[in-house]
Coordinates of C-alpha atoms in Angstrom, one line a residue:
X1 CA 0.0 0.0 0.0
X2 CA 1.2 3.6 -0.6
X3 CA 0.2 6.2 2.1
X4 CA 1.1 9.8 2.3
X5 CA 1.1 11.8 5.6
X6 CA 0.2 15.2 5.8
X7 CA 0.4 17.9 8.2
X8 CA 0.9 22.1 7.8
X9 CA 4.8 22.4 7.7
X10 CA 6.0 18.7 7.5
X11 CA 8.2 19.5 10.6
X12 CA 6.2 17.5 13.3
X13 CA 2.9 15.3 12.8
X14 CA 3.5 14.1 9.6
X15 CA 6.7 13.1 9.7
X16 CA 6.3 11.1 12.8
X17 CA 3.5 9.5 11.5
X18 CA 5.5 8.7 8.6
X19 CA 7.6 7.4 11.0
X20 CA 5.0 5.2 13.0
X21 CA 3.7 3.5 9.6
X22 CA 7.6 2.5 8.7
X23 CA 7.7 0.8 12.1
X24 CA 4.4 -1.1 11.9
X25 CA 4.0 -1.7 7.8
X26 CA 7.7 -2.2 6.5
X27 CA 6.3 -4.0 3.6
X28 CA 4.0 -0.4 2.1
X29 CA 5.9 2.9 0.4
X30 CA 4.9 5.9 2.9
X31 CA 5.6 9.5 2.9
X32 CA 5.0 12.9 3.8
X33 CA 4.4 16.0 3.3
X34 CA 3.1 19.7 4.7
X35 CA 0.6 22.0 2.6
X36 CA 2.6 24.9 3.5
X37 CA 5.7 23.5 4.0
X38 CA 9.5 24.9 3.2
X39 CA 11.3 22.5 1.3
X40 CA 14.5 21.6 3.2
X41 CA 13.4 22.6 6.5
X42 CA 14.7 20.3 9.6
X43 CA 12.1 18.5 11.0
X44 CA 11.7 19.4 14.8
X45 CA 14.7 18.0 17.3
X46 CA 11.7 17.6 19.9
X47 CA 10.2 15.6 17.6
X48 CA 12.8 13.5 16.7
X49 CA 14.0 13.0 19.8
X50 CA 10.6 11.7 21.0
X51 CA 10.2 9.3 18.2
X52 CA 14.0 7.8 19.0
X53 CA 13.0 6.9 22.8
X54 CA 9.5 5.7 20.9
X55 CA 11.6 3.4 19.0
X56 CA 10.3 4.8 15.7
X57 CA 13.2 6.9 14.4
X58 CA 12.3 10.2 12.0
X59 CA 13.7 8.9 8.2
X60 CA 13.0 11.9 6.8
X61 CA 15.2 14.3 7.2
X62 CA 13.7 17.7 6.1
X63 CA 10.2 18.7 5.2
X64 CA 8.9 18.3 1.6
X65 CA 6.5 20.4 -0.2
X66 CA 3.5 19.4 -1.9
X67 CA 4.8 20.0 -5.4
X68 CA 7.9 17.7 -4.6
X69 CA 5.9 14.8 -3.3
X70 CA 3.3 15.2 -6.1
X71 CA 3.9 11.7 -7.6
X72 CA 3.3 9.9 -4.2
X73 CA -0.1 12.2 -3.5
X74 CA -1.7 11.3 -6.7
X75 CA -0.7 7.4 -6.9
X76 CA -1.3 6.9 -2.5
X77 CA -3.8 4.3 -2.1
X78 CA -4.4 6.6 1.0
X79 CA -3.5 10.2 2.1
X80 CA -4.0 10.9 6.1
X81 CA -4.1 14.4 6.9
X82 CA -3.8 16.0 10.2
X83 CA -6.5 18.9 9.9
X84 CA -10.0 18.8 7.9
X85 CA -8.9 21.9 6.1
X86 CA -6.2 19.6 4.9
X87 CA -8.3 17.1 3.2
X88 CA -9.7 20.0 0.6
X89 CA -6.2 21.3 -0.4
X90 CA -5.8 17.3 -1.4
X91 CA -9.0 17.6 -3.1
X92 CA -8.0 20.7 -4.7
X93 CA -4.1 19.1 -5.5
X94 CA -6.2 16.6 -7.5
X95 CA -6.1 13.5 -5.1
X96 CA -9.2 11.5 -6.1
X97 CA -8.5 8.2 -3.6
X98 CA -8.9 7.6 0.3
X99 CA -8.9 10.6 2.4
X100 CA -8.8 10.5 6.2
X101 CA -8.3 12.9 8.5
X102 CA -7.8 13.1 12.1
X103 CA -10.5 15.0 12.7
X104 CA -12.8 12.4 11.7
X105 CA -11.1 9.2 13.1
X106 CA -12.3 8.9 16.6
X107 CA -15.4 10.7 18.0
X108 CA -13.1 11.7 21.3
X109 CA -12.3 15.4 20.5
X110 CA -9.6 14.8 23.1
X111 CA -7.7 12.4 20.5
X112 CA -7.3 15.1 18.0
X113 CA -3.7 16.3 18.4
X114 CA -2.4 19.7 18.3
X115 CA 0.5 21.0 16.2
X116 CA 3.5 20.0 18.6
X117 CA 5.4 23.0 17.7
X118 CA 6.2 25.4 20.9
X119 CA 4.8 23.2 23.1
X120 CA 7.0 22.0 26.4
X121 CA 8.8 18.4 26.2
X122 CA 5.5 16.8 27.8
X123 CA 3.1 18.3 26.0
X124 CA 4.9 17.4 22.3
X125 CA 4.6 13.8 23.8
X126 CA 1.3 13.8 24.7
X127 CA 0.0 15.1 20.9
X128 CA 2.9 12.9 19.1
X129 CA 1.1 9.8 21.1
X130 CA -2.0 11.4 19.5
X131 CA -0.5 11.5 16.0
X132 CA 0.8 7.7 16.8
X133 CA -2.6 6.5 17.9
X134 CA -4.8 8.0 15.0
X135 CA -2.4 7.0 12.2
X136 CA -2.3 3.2 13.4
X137 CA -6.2 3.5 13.1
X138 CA -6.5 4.9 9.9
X139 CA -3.9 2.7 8.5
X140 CA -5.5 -0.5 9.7
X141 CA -9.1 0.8 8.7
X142 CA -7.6 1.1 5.3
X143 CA -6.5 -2.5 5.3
X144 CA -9.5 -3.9 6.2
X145 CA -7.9 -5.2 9.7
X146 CA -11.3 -6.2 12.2
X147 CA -11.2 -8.7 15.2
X148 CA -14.2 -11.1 15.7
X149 CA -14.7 -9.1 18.7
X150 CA -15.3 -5.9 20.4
X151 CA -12.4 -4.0 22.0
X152 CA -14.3 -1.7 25.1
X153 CA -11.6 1.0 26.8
X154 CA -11.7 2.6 29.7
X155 CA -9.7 5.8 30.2
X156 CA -9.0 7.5 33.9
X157 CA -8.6 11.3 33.2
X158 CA -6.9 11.6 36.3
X159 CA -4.5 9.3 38.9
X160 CA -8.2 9.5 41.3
X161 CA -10.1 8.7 38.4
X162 CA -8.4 5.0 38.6
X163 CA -10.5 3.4 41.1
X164 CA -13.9 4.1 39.5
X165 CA -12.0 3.6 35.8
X166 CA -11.4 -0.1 37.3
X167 CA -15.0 -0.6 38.8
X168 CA -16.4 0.5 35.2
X169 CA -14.3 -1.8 33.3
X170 CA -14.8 -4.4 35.4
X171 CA -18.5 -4.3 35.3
X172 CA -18.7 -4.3 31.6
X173 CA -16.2 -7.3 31.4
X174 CA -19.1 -9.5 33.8
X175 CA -21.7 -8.2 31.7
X176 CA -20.0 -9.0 28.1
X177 CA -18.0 -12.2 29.5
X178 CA -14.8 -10.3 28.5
X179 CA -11.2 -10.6 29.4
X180 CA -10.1 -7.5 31.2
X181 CA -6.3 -6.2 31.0
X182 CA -4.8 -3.5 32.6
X183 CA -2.6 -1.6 30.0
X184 CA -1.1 0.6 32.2
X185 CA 2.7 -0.3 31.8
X186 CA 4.2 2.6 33.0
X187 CA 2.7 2.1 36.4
X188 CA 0.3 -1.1 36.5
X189 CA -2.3 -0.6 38.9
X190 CA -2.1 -1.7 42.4
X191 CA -4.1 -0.8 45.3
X192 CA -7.6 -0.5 43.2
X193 CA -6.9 -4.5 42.3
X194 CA -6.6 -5.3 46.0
X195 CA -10.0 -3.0 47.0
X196 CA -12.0 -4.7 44.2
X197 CA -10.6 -8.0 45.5
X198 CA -9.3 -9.2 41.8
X199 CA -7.0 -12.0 41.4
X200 CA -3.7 -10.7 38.9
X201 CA -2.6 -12.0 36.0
X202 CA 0.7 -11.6 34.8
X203 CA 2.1 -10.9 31.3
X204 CA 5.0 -9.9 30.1
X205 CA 5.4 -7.5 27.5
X206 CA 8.7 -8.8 26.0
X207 CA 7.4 -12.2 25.8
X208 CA 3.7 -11.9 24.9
X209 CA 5.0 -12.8 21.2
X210 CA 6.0 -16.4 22.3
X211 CA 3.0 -16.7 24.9
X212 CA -0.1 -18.3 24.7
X213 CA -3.7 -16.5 25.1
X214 CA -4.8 -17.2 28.6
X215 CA -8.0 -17.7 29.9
X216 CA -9.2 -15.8 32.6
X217 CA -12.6 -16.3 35.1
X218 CA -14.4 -12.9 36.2
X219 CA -12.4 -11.9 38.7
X220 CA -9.0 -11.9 37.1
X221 CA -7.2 -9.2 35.6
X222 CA -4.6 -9.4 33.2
X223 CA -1.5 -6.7 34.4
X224 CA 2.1 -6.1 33.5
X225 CA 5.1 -7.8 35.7
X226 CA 6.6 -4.4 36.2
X227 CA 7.1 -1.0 35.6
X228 CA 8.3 0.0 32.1
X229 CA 10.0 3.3 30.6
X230 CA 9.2 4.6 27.7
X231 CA 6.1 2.0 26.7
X232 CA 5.1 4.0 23.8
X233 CA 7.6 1.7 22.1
X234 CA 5.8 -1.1 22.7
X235 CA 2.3 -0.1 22.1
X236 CA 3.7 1.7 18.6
X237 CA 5.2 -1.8 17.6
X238 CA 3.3 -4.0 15.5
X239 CA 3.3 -6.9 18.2
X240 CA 0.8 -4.7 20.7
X241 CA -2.0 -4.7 17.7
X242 CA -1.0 -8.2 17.0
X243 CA -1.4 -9.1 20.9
X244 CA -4.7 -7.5 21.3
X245 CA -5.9 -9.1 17.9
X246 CA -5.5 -12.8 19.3
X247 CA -7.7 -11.9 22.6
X248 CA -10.2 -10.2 20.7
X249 CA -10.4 -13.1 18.1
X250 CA -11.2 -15.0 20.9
X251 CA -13.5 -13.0 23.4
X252 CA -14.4 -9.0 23.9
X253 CA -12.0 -7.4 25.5
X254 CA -12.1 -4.6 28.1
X255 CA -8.9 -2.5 28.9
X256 CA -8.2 0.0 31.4
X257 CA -5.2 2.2 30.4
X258 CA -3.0 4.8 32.1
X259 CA -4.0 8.4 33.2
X260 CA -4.3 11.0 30.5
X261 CA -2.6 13.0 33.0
X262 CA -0.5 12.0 36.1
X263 CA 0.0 14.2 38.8
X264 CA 3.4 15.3 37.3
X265 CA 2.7 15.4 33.7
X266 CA 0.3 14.7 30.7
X267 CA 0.8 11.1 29.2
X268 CA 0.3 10.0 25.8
X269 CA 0.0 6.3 27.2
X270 CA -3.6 6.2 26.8
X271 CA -3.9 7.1 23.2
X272 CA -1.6 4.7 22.3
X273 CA -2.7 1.6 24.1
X274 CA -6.6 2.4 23.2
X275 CA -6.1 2.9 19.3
X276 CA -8.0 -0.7 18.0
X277 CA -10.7 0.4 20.2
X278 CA -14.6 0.1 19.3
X279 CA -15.9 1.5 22.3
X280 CA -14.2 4.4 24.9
X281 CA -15.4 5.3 28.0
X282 CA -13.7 8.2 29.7
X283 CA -13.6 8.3 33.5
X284 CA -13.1 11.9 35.2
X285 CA -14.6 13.0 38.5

């Protein structure tokens, strides 16, 4: 498949998005470019930086303008944009195919990402997870990807948020006969297990390629061995979407994820674990 990326200046979102699709889809010819972009200009270090840690190095080295990536526009199989207004300056170019935009992937106006340009170190994370998140879904949309069965997420705005994010995802899992996960592996959860008396699980998330699917009862959760840095490398390599696929092949599947924010900073955890979702339900008190 060929896919183009597309953002404003080809400095941030659509380069790392560019970026994301290499990682996950070696086998398809992806680029980008930016409708008012300066041909030649660096891409942002934030950005590439971020997307380093992410495992998902930036290829490109400079932004492209749309008159230099004309060829890949007009024969993409799909163009993803970053902004609706984006989408009619590729109708106007004269790209006839699949359009997607952010705007319109997810209903959560909370997933639509901001241009990461400006913004402080935590805050470019937070939208590049964004950009990560929405990209994967269009992608696998295009493709024609589905799982026999539906994937239900629950989100905790907040650190407080978690114990009432757990009860929620735990009461649809009893009443859908779902397996519940907690995808929180930056800081799997803890003391809201113990209070609602659920038995853990463990996985490891450097194995779960070798490991079988387990089965689980009602009052078992499935939750990470330890803390991990950086896990937007694992949830932006192919072998999260792959995981996630074999449970929901199987069964429905409810996960709780991380914060959006923790008390110290905003986390682009959530976006990324939740992006196969069918169903979101956002907890905040």
């Amino acid at each position: 498949m060929r896919i183009v990326t597309v953002c404003q200046m080809n400095q941030a979102r659509s380069p790392f998005a560019q970026a994301v699709l290499e990682r996950n889809f070696p086998e398809d010819q992806i680029s980008s470019t930016g409708v008012t972009a300066n041909e030649g200009t660096p891409i942002l270090p934030a950005v590439i930086d971020t997307a380093k840690n992410w495992g998902v190095p930036i290829t490109q080295a400079s932004s492209r303008t749309l008159k230099s990536a004309s060829n890949e526009i007009l024969t993409a199989d799909l163009v993803i944009t970053a902004d609706n207004s984006h989408r009619d300056t590729m109708r106007n170019f004269g790209y006839r195919g699949n359009l997607r935009s952010f705007e319109e992937i997810l209903e959560d106006s909370d997933f639509i990402p901001q241009d990461p340009g400006g913004l402080m170190p935590d805050a470019v994370s937070r939208e590049l997870g964004k950009v990560g998140a929405l990209t994967l879904r269009a992608a696998i949309d295009a493709k024609g990807y589905s799982h026999a069965h539906p994937i239900h997420v629950v989100i905790p705005h907040g650190v407080s948020d978690l114990g009432v994010a757990l009860a929620t995802a735990q009461m649809a899992r009893v009443n859908t006969g779902a397996i519940l996960i907690d995808a929180d592996l930056r800081a799997p959860i803890n003391s809201e297990i113990d209070e609602l008396g659920l038995e853990r699980i463990y996985f490891d998330i450097e194995q779960i390629e070798l490991a079988d699917i387990p089965k689980l009862n009602s009052n078992q959760i499935l939750t990470h061995t330890r803390q991990i840095d950086f896990p937007e490398r694992y949830f932006l390599a192919p072998l999260w979407r792959e995981w996630i696929q074999r449970f929901a092949d199987t069964s429905p599947v409810v996960m709780v994820t991380a914060p959006r924010h923790s008390r110290m900073r905003r986390l682009a955890d959530s976006y990324l674990a939740s992006y196969m979702s069918d169903e979101f339900t956002v907890i905040s008190a």
